[in-house]
Amino acid sequence: MHRLWNRIDFAFSSAWQNFWRNAAVSVASVLIVWVVLLALGSLLLVLHSLDQIVALEKTKASAISVYLADSTPLSSAMDFKLQLEQDPRVSNVTYVSKDQALARFRQLPALDPSVIDTLGTNPLPASLDVTVKDIRNLGAIDQAVRTSPLVDRSPATNYEPNVIDKIILLARVAGIAGLVLIIGLTGLSVFIIMLTIRTAIYLRRKEIEVMKLVGATDWFVRWPFIVEGLIVGVIGAVVAVLIVGFGYRPAVINLQSVLIFVPLAFDPSYLRVVLAAMLGFGLLLGSLGSYLGVRRFLKQ
Amino acid sequence: MATVIPAAPQISLEHVQKTYPNGTVALRDVTLEIPKQDFVFLVGPSGAGKSTLVRLLIREEKATSGIIRVEGQDLSRLKRRHLPYLRRKIGMVFQDFKLLPNLTVFQNVGFALRVTEGALRHLKPKVEEVLSIVGLEGKENKFPDQLSGGEQQRVAIARALVHDPRIFLADEPTGNLDPATSWEIIQLLLQINARGTTVLMATHNREIVDVMRRRVVAIEGGQIVRDEDAGGYHAPALESH
């Protein structure tokens, strides 16, 4: 018990001294760990948001809104609706008036209703919301309705054949780019931690010489440097975790007000997973860097 | 302290050869036996191989060929993880003291116990004990640069004594000291030897060797050229009377 305590006490006090003795290098390695973890946390959250958007778009994908020109009389709109309902590919058609469209628009999250009020008039078109039995027929319906004179021109429908594909592609590109960036930064941070440990070993070379001379074991000599790497990892991780932890919610709210039509949501349970992953990765970086440091530079 | 087992020498070298990677042959065919409680001067010119011999005994270097035994342990077969335990049996001092300048006298000596995971409860009494052996009571809180050379070497000796070593190796311990101080250090080594510890001292100090009349092992060009009990620094034939 006493021996264990002595070992822990020696490792931590030496590590802490090392950390401050070459403060500039230590701060550099904390910064790089911080950057890596910030990139990792942001990437995980962005990919998660894109996933959520894809899932939502998929449920919406079996419907399109056919926008009607403002000049279309209600009776014509109803005829058109009936005509569409008779199409065997269509399962359901709902008429949405201009007023209903405006009311719906006001429901959008993070939208300032006064924006609409200042216009004075209602800019939103009435629409027929068409649900199809099979998503694959959506394109054909879109083509068919566009020819009708009743239909608005700008735009005719909200049909965007590859919006999901685009989001999936965006997620994939962001994922790969982020991964490459994080791998690169990980390598860099391990290297910088290794240099930090090497500097600490150099500054302690006299002590290490004496320790070996009087019979300290290899691990007794190594532990302070491993602990120093862990301290670097933990400090970098804690700062990054605080920033992501407190910054995620305001970031989502701000983005919601900019990307009005994108269904972004705050997900606290996923945030906890991300923060835990960041902390774990920080510890991994610190221990890997310092292990490589002592392995390469303490070989007698 | 000394449990005397007859016959088996405490340190033995059989046909030991040491060639450094750059091709320099530091020791050639060295055979030497040192029994328990012996006091041996290792003499010879610079570069003769004295320091190499000392480094081989604490296994800072490995012999190229031949067998070195310390306390019956074949050093060529000693696993790296067992090396620290060999070092704890051997007290070692150097010409340059190797004290840590940012630690006090007490901390320098205690350091040797701390880093070998000795129970901290025993640290204070042990440090006080060895400091009184070397006569440094009252200087516990001084830093090395506040001490004279002789006092610094005493701190190094105290540090080498905390593990109650069975063997004491001194590599030019008086090399940086004036003659009077050198004699004080020698007296201390004799005292340690009298307590049952084997002492091997590599030295250039002719006066001390000549006066002491102890066993002298002379090395030249990596070979033992003379090994006599109660010898002088130079071979009798070369001494002019």
XYZ file of C-alpha atoms in Angstrom:
541
model
C 0.000 0.000 0.000
C 2.726 2.446 0.980
C 4.757 1.391 -2.020
C 1.854 1.832 -4.375
C 1.104 5.245 -2.923
C 4.749 6.241 -3.245
C 4.725 5.132 -6.866
C 1.554 7.086 -7.681
C 2.677 10.154 -5.748
C 6.078 10.162 -7.434
C 4.590 9.680 -10.914
C 2.013 12.443 -10.537
C 4.227 15.027 -8.866
C 7.025 14.456 -11.403
C 4.559 14.556 -14.293
C 3.040 17.795 -13.054
C 6.508 19.322 -12.663
C 7.438 18.169 -16.169
C 4.281 19.709 -17.539
C 5.133 23.165 -16.190
C 8.869 22.925 -16.638
C 8.435 22.852 -20.422
C 5.171 24.747 -20.392
C 5.410 26.022 -23.994
C 5.714 22.534 -25.463
C 3.062 21.171 -23.099
C 0.607 23.895 -24.089
C 1.286 23.169 -27.766
C 0.437 19.511 -27.258
C -2.687 20.376 -25.262
C -3.763 22.674 -28.118
C -3.320 20.040 -30.793
C -5.225 17.470 -28.719
C -7.929 20.072 -28.233
C -8.147 20.720 -31.997
C -8.350 16.989 -32.791
C -11.123 16.433 -30.266
C -13.035 19.512 -31.374
C -12.874 18.229 -34.964
C -13.929 14.758 -33.845
C -16.850 16.010 -31.752
C -18.090 18.406 -34.452
C -17.832 15.769 -37.151
C -19.799 13.227 -35.120
C -22.533 15.781 -34.409
C -22.738 16.997 -38.024
C -22.954 13.449 -39.358
C -25.625 12.650 -36.795
C -27.673 15.692 -37.891
C -27.363 14.689 -41.542
C -28.545 11.199 -40.599
C -31.583 12.673 -38.887
C -32.337 14.805 -41.944
C -32.056 11.820 -44.270
C -34.408 9.799 -42.075
C -36.969 12.600 -42.067
C -36.711 13.209 -45.811
C -37.322 9.538 -46.446
C -40.660 9.629 -44.630
C -41.643 12.710 -46.577
C -40.509 11.255 -49.866
C -43.763 9.627 -50.870
C -45.496 13.000 -51.207
C -45.145 16.110 -53.379
C -46.861 19.441 -53.197
C -48.197 20.651 -56.562
C -48.297 24.446 -56.355
C -51.302 26.133 -57.959
C -51.178 29.494 -59.670
C -52.893 32.227 -57.684
C -55.239 32.785 -60.642
C -56.685 29.269 -60.419
C -60.328 29.292 -59.293
C -61.225 26.915 -56.504
C -63.589 24.898 -58.782
C -60.774 24.222 -61.271
C -58.510 23.238 -58.428
C -61.128 20.766 -57.221
C -61.514 19.303 -60.728
C -57.774 18.911 -60.916
C -57.787 17.252 -57.499
C -60.469 14.792 -58.643
C -58.536 14.068 -61.824
C -55.426 13.290 -59.785
C -57.343 11.096 -57.370
C -58.461 8.942 -60.270
C -54.878 8.230 -61.227
C -54.201 4.611 -60.164
C -50.729 5.539 -58.916
C -52.056 8.115 -56.481
C -53.241 7.111 -53.040
C -54.395 10.433 -51.650
C -54.714 14.133 -52.562
C -55.239 16.996 -50.111
C -56.054 20.570 -51.011
C -54.129 23.212 -49.062
C -55.377 26.761 -49.455
C -53.181 29.848 -49.412
C -54.324 30.615 -45.860
C -53.564 27.069 -44.719
C -50.145 27.265 -46.360
C -49.446 30.518 -44.485
C -50.613 29.015 -41.217
C -48.375 26.018 -41.825
C -45.464 28.288 -42.669
C -45.924 30.154 -39.395
C -45.538 26.839 -37.568
C -41.966 26.379 -38.783
C -39.540 26.416 -35.916
C -37.279 29.367 -35.319
C -39.098 31.558 -37.804
C -39.995 35.101 -36.958
C -43.725 35.466 -37.924
C -43.333 39.215 -38.387
C -41.272 38.529 -41.531
C -44.468 37.425 -43.267
C -46.585 40.190 -41.736
C -44.347 42.946 -43.098
C -45.060 41.716 -46.651
C -48.732 42.628 -46.255
C -49.832 40.019 -48.832
C -49.625 36.253 -48.654
C -46.841 35.083 -50.982
C -47.548 31.390 -50.540
C -49.406 29.462 -53.235
C -52.274 27.057 -52.654
C -51.288 23.479 -53.338
C -52.484 19.951 -53.873
C -50.481 17.568 -51.687
C -50.273 14.319 -53.604
C -49.265 11.081 -51.897
C -48.273 8.220 -54.180
C -48.474 4.486 -53.544
C -44.944 3.887 -54.782
C -42.154 6.435 -54.445
C -40.797 5.427 -57.847
C -43.881 6.961 -59.532
C -43.228 10.358 -57.993
C -41.195 11.519 -61.021
C -43.931 10.562 -63.495
C -46.602 12.397 -61.491
C -44.342 15.418 -61.342
C -43.943 15.372 -65.149
C -47.694 14.955 -65.667
C -48.807 17.859 -63.481
C -46.296 20.326 -64.847
C -48.168 20.482 -68.188
C -51.399 21.699 -66.533
C -52.094 25.428 -66.995
C -53.433 25.573 -63.459
C -50.049 24.928 -62.016
C -47.742 27.694 -60.864
C -44.464 28.095 -62.718
C -42.070 29.160 -59.994
C -41.777 26.508 -58.819
C -44.290 23.998 -60.106
C -43.830 21.421 -57.385
C -41.524 20.775 -54.486
C -40.341 17.597 -56.194
C -36.574 17.195 -55.831
C -35.731 13.757 -57.148
C -32.348 13.461 -55.532
C -32.514 15.531 -52.395
C -32.004 12.406 -50.310
C -29.195 11.230 -52.551
C -27.648 14.671 -52.270
C -27.814 14.630 -48.481
C -26.417 11.110 -48.347
C -23.607 12.177 -50.666
C -22.989 15.261 -48.535
C -22.838 13.086 -45.420
C -20.434 10.713 -47.105
C -18.141 13.492 -48.354
C -18.234 15.248 -44.987
C -17.558 11.922 -43.261
C -14.578 11.036 -45.438
C -13.111 14.551 -45.391
C -13.582 14.713 -41.623
C -12.073 11.288 -41.139
C -9.014 12.163 -43.243
C -8.622 15.400 -41.318
C -8.931 13.630 -37.977
C -6.499 10.873 -38.936
C -3.984 13.497 -40.016
C -4.465 15.547 -36.865
C -4.277 12.397 -34.737
C -0.910 11.506 -36.222
C 0.280 15.064 -35.707
C -0.890 15.200 -32.102
C 0.692 11.848 -31.214
C 3.917 13.134 -32.743
C 3.777 16.415 -30.807
C 3.029 14.625 -27.527
C 5.981 12.361 -28.263
C 8.199 15.434 -28.709
C 6.856 16.866 -25.448
C 7.752 13.675 -23.630
C 11.137 13.631 -25.294
C 11.770 17.169 -24.057
C 10.697 16.161 -20.548
C 13.024 13.157 -20.664
C 15.852 15.378 -21.831
C 15.249 17.856 -18.998
C 15.232 14.983 -16.513
C 18.205 13.111 -17.949
C 20.318 13.595 -14.809
C 17.552 12.304 -12.573
C 16.947 9.350 -14.878
C 20.655 8.528 -14.791
C 20.641 8.562 -10.988
C 17.399 6.573 -10.832
C 18.851 3.819 -12.979
C 22.079 3.893 -11.018
C 20.409 3.367 -7.665
C 18.170 0.607 -8.999
C 14.845 2.111 -10.038
C 12.864 -0.226 -12.288
C 12.201 0.709 -15.911
C 8.515 1.236 -15.220
C 9.197 3.428 -12.225
C 11.248 5.639 -14.544
C 8.593 5.566 -17.284
C 5.414 6.210 -15.321
C 5.893 9.959 -14.746
C 6.170 10.476 -18.501
C 3.139 8.321 -19.285
C 1.181 10.298 -16.686
C 2.384 13.550 -18.264
C 0.962 12.385 -21.609
C -2.320 11.534 -19.903
C -2.439 14.984 -18.295
C -2.000 16.562 -21.747
C -4.787 14.352 -23.120
C -7.151 15.088 -20.247
C -6.676 18.870 -20.310
C -7.138 18.987 -24.090
C -10.204 16.764 -23.808
C -11.821 18.674 -20.946
C -11.541 22.012 -22.783
C -12.930 20.481 -25.990
C -15.721 18.678 -24.115
C -16.774 21.908 -22.401
C -16.869 23.803 -25.687
C -18.808 21.130 -27.568
C -21.024 20.369 -24.570
C -22.089 23.968 -24.066
C -21.826 25.038 -27.705
C -23.921 22.326 -29.366
C -27.346 23.618 -28.316
C -26.744 27.304 -29.245
C -25.221 26.138 -32.539
C -28.307 24.068 -33.378
C -30.625 26.969 -32.484
C -28.627 29.409 -34.613
C -28.557 27.038 -37.565
C -32.295 26.437 -37.247
C -32.908 30.148 -37.737
C -30.713 30.188 -40.853
C -31.752 26.870 -42.404
C -35.464 27.262 -41.854
C -36.517 24.313 -43.986
C -33.898 21.865 -42.646
C -35.207 19.742 -39.802
C -32.276 20.137 -37.360
C -32.784 18.857 -33.857
C -30.887 18.952 -30.567
C -30.139 15.422 -29.345
C -28.838 15.392 -25.757
C -28.453 11.604 -25.505
C -26.237 11.497 -28.582
C -24.289 14.485 -27.241
C -23.377 12.492 -24.123
C -22.026 9.669 -26.291
C -19.979 12.160 -28.309
C -18.520 13.804 -25.183
C -17.569 10.424 -23.725
C -15.936 9.458 -27.040
C -13.958 12.731 -27.049
C -12.684 12.182 -23.521
C -11.732 8.592 -24.317
C -9.973 9.614 -27.511
C -8.067 12.343 -25.640
C -6.787 9.793 -23.131
C -5.860 7.469 -25.977
C -3.868 10.211 -27.758
C -2.049 11.134 -24.544
C -1.121 7.608 -23.589
C -0.129 6.601 -27.128
C 2.081 9.669 -27.597
C 3.803 9.276 -24.263
C 4.197 5.518 -24.667
C 5.950 6.060 -27.999
C 7.994 8.817 -26.332
C 9.296 6.638 -23.515
C 9.711 3.631 -25.782
C 11.926 5.474 -28.214
C 13.864 7.625 -25.813
C 14.260 5.657 -22.601
C 16.008 2.627 -24.062
C 18.952 2.863 -21.680
C 25.859 -7.634 7.866
C 28.434 -9.742 6.042
C 27.540 -13.391 5.948
C 30.777 -15.014 5.011
C 30.461 -17.843 2.542
C 33.938 -19.143 1.901
C 35.323 -20.150 -1.470
C 32.898 -18.411 -3.876
C 34.245 -14.926 -4.607
C 31.808 -12.055 -4.519
C 32.956 -10.712 -7.863
C 34.626 -12.810 -10.513
C 35.664 -12.189 -14.093
C 36.784 -15.033 -16.341
C 38.504 -14.222 -19.634
C 36.417 -11.109 -20.073
C 36.718 -9.246 -23.340
C 35.017 -5.960 -24.132
C 35.037 -4.575 -27.643
C 33.004 -1.425 -28.289
C 30.945 -1.157 -31.477
C 33.540 1.192 -32.972
C 36.128 -1.590 -32.728
C 37.993 -0.302 -29.678
C 39.104 -3.169 -27.476
C 38.694 -1.848 -23.923
C 39.392 -5.068 -22.027
C 41.125 -8.217 -23.236
C 41.155 -11.535 -21.441
C 40.628 -10.114 -17.961
C 40.429 -12.681 -15.177
C 39.940 -11.397 -11.645
C 38.481 -12.568 -8.368
C 37.418 -10.323 -5.513
C 36.356 -12.040 -2.275
C 33.895 -10.606 0.197
C 35.102 -7.701 2.330
C 38.136 -7.131 0.134
C 39.442 -3.603 -0.462
C 40.861 -3.274 -3.950
C 42.487 -0.367 -5.777
C 42.112 -0.501 -9.519
C 44.923 1.560 -11.016
C 46.190 2.406 -14.465
C 46.453 5.279 -16.927
C 43.422 6.981 -18.461
C 41.804 4.842 -21.097
C 43.362 1.660 -19.686
C 39.950 0.099 -19.110
C 39.225 0.880 -15.440
C 35.941 2.607 -16.111
C 34.912 -0.086 -18.559
C 35.476 -2.683 -15.847
C 33.315 -0.704 -13.411
C 30.598 -0.276 -16.035
C 30.603 -4.018 -16.698
C 30.096 -4.763 -13.003
C 26.896 -2.716 -12.780
C 26.008 -3.993 -16.241
C 25.860 -0.594 -17.805
C 27.761 -2.443 -20.522
C 27.720 -6.122 -21.440
C 30.909 -8.101 -21.872
C 31.626 -9.147 -25.452
C 32.854 -12.524 -24.219
C 33.827 -14.192 -20.960
C 31.854 -14.559 -17.759
C 31.243 -11.950 -15.059
C 29.648 -13.068 -11.814
C 28.471 -10.746 -9.071
C 27.207 -12.482 -5.934
C 27.044 -15.703 -7.936
C 24.849 -14.112 -10.607
C 26.057 -14.462 -14.195
C 25.590 -10.931 -15.551
C 25.340 -12.023 -19.183
C 22.236 -14.013 -18.259
C 20.738 -11.321 -16.068
C 17.383 -10.243 -17.511
C 16.868 -6.548 -18.003
C 13.994 -6.492 -15.518
C 16.248 -7.980 -12.829
C 18.943 -5.382 -13.425
C 17.544 -2.851 -10.895
C 17.858 -5.423 -8.133
C 21.545 -5.972 -8.965
C 22.085 -2.213 -8.796
C 20.499 -2.068 -5.338
C 23.175 -4.454 -4.086
C 25.927 -2.228 -5.447
C 26.685 1.244 -4.102
C 28.335 3.451 -6.678
C 30.108 6.823 -6.544
C 31.819 8.835 -9.260
C 34.320 11.596 -9.756
C 31.511 14.037 -10.643
C 29.262 13.028 -7.660
C 26.100 12.928 -9.822
C 23.993 14.803 -7.262
C 20.751 16.466 -8.289
C 21.284 20.224 -7.920
C 17.639 21.081 -7.223
C 17.355 18.664 -4.301
C 18.664 19.166 -0.764
C 21.169 16.812 0.844
C 18.325 14.965 2.565
C 16.297 14.747 -0.653
C 19.276 13.601 -2.716
C 19.869 10.707 -0.351
C 16.152 9.980 0.094
C 15.721 10.013 -3.696
C 17.518 6.678 -3.941
C 14.974 5.123 -1.554
C 11.987 6.845 -3.095
C 12.658 5.723 -6.637
C 13.285 2.145 -5.554
C 9.872 2.078 -3.910
C 11.134 1.690 -0.395
C 8.339 2.214 2.113
C 8.339 5.942 2.885
C 7.918 5.336 6.619
C 11.475 4.030 6.748
C 12.907 6.801 4.616
C 13.649 9.414 7.278
C 15.435 7.189 9.819
C 17.449 5.520 7.051
C 18.539 8.816 5.514
C 19.504 10.145 8.937
C 21.466 6.963 9.625
C 23.580 7.152 6.451
C 24.092 10.906 6.790
C 25.532 10.330 10.250
C 27.840 7.607 8.872
C 29.315 10.081 6.384
C 29.351 12.869 8.995
C 26.878 15.264 7.434
C 24.481 15.746 10.348
C 23.131 19.277 10.303
C 23.591 19.736 6.553
C 20.345 18.003 5.572
C 18.738 21.115 4.137
C 21.710 22.411 2.191
C 21.772 22.221 -1.583
C 24.780 20.666 -3.360
C 26.121 24.024 -4.551
C 26.287 25.172 -0.914
C 28.680 22.338 -0.076
C 32.397 21.772 -0.621
C 33.552 19.069 -3.043
C 34.363 16.701 -0.206
C 30.941 17.223 1.347
C 29.280 16.610 -2.004
C 31.139 13.327 -2.358
C 29.963 12.394 1.145
C 26.385 12.988 0.058
C 26.983 10.705 -2.924
C 28.474 8.077 -0.604
C 25.498 8.374 1.754
C 23.166 7.913 -1.211
C 25.099 4.815 -2.267
C 24.710 3.394 1.243
C 20.929 3.616 1.660
C 20.355 0.131 0.269
C 23.006 -1.399 2.567
C 25.039 -2.463 -0.464
C 27.253 -5.532 -0.287
C 29.597 -4.059 -2.871
C 30.804 -0.477 -3.087
C 32.246 0.741 -6.393
C 34.067 4.060 -6.491
C 35.177 5.386 -9.893
C 37.845 8.053 -9.286
C 36.051 9.300 -6.155
C 38.900 11.667 -5.233
C 39.543 12.875 -8.777
C 38.080 16.334 -8.121
C 39.243 16.697 -4.515
C 42.297 18.190 -2.838
C 44.665 15.799 -1.012
C 43.339 16.457 2.507
C 39.754 15.954 1.457
C 40.749 12.887 -0.541
C 42.100 11.315 2.629
C 38.828 11.965 4.421
C 36.958 10.185 1.659
C 39.396 7.243 1.820
C 38.888 7.026 5.586
C 35.174 6.850 4.945
C 35.623 4.055 2.391
C 37.785 2.148 4.875
C 35.072 2.550 7.474
C 32.487 1.204 5.016
C 34.814 -1.686 4.231
C 35.217 -2.378 7.958
C 31.429 -2.734 8.209
C 31.651 -5.717 5.878
C 31.219 -4.158 2.439
C 33.518 -5.069 -0.398
C 35.135 -1.930 -1.845
C 36.569 -1.545 -5.333
C 38.069 1.853 -6.057
C 39.371 2.896 -9.449
C 41.904 5.675 -8.983
C 44.780 7.729 -10.327
C 45.825 8.812 -6.876
C 49.312 7.422 -6.459
C 49.924 8.814 -2.978
C 46.850 7.172 -1.494
C 47.549 3.800 -3.102
C 51.166 3.849 -1.979
C 50.353 4.754 1.609
C 47.437 2.372 2.046
C 49.251 -0.807 1.043
C 46.080 -2.613 0.055
C 45.455 -5.000 -2.806
C 46.267 -3.314 -6.130
C 45.057 -4.455 -9.522
C 46.815 -2.588 -12.323
C 45.328 -2.390 -15.805
C 47.121 -1.248 -18.911
C 45.889 -1.455 -22.467
C 42.835 -3.412 -21.318
C 44.868 -6.119 -19.590
C 45.649 -6.845 -15.970
C 49.384 -6.344 -15.718
C 49.711 -6.733 -11.968
C 47.630 -7.973 -9.034
C 49.345 -7.871 -5.675
C 48.290 -7.672 -2.049
C 49.605 -4.705 -0.111
C 50.926 -3.177 -3.335
C 51.899 0.301 -4.504
C 50.719 2.377 -7.438
C 53.615 1.227 -9.600
C 55.247 -2.200 -9.815
C 58.112 -2.568 -7.298
C 60.694 -2.844 -10.083
C 59.742 0.555 -11.411
C 59.804 2.299 -8.079
C 62.951 4.261 -7.403
C 64.186 4.240 -3.836
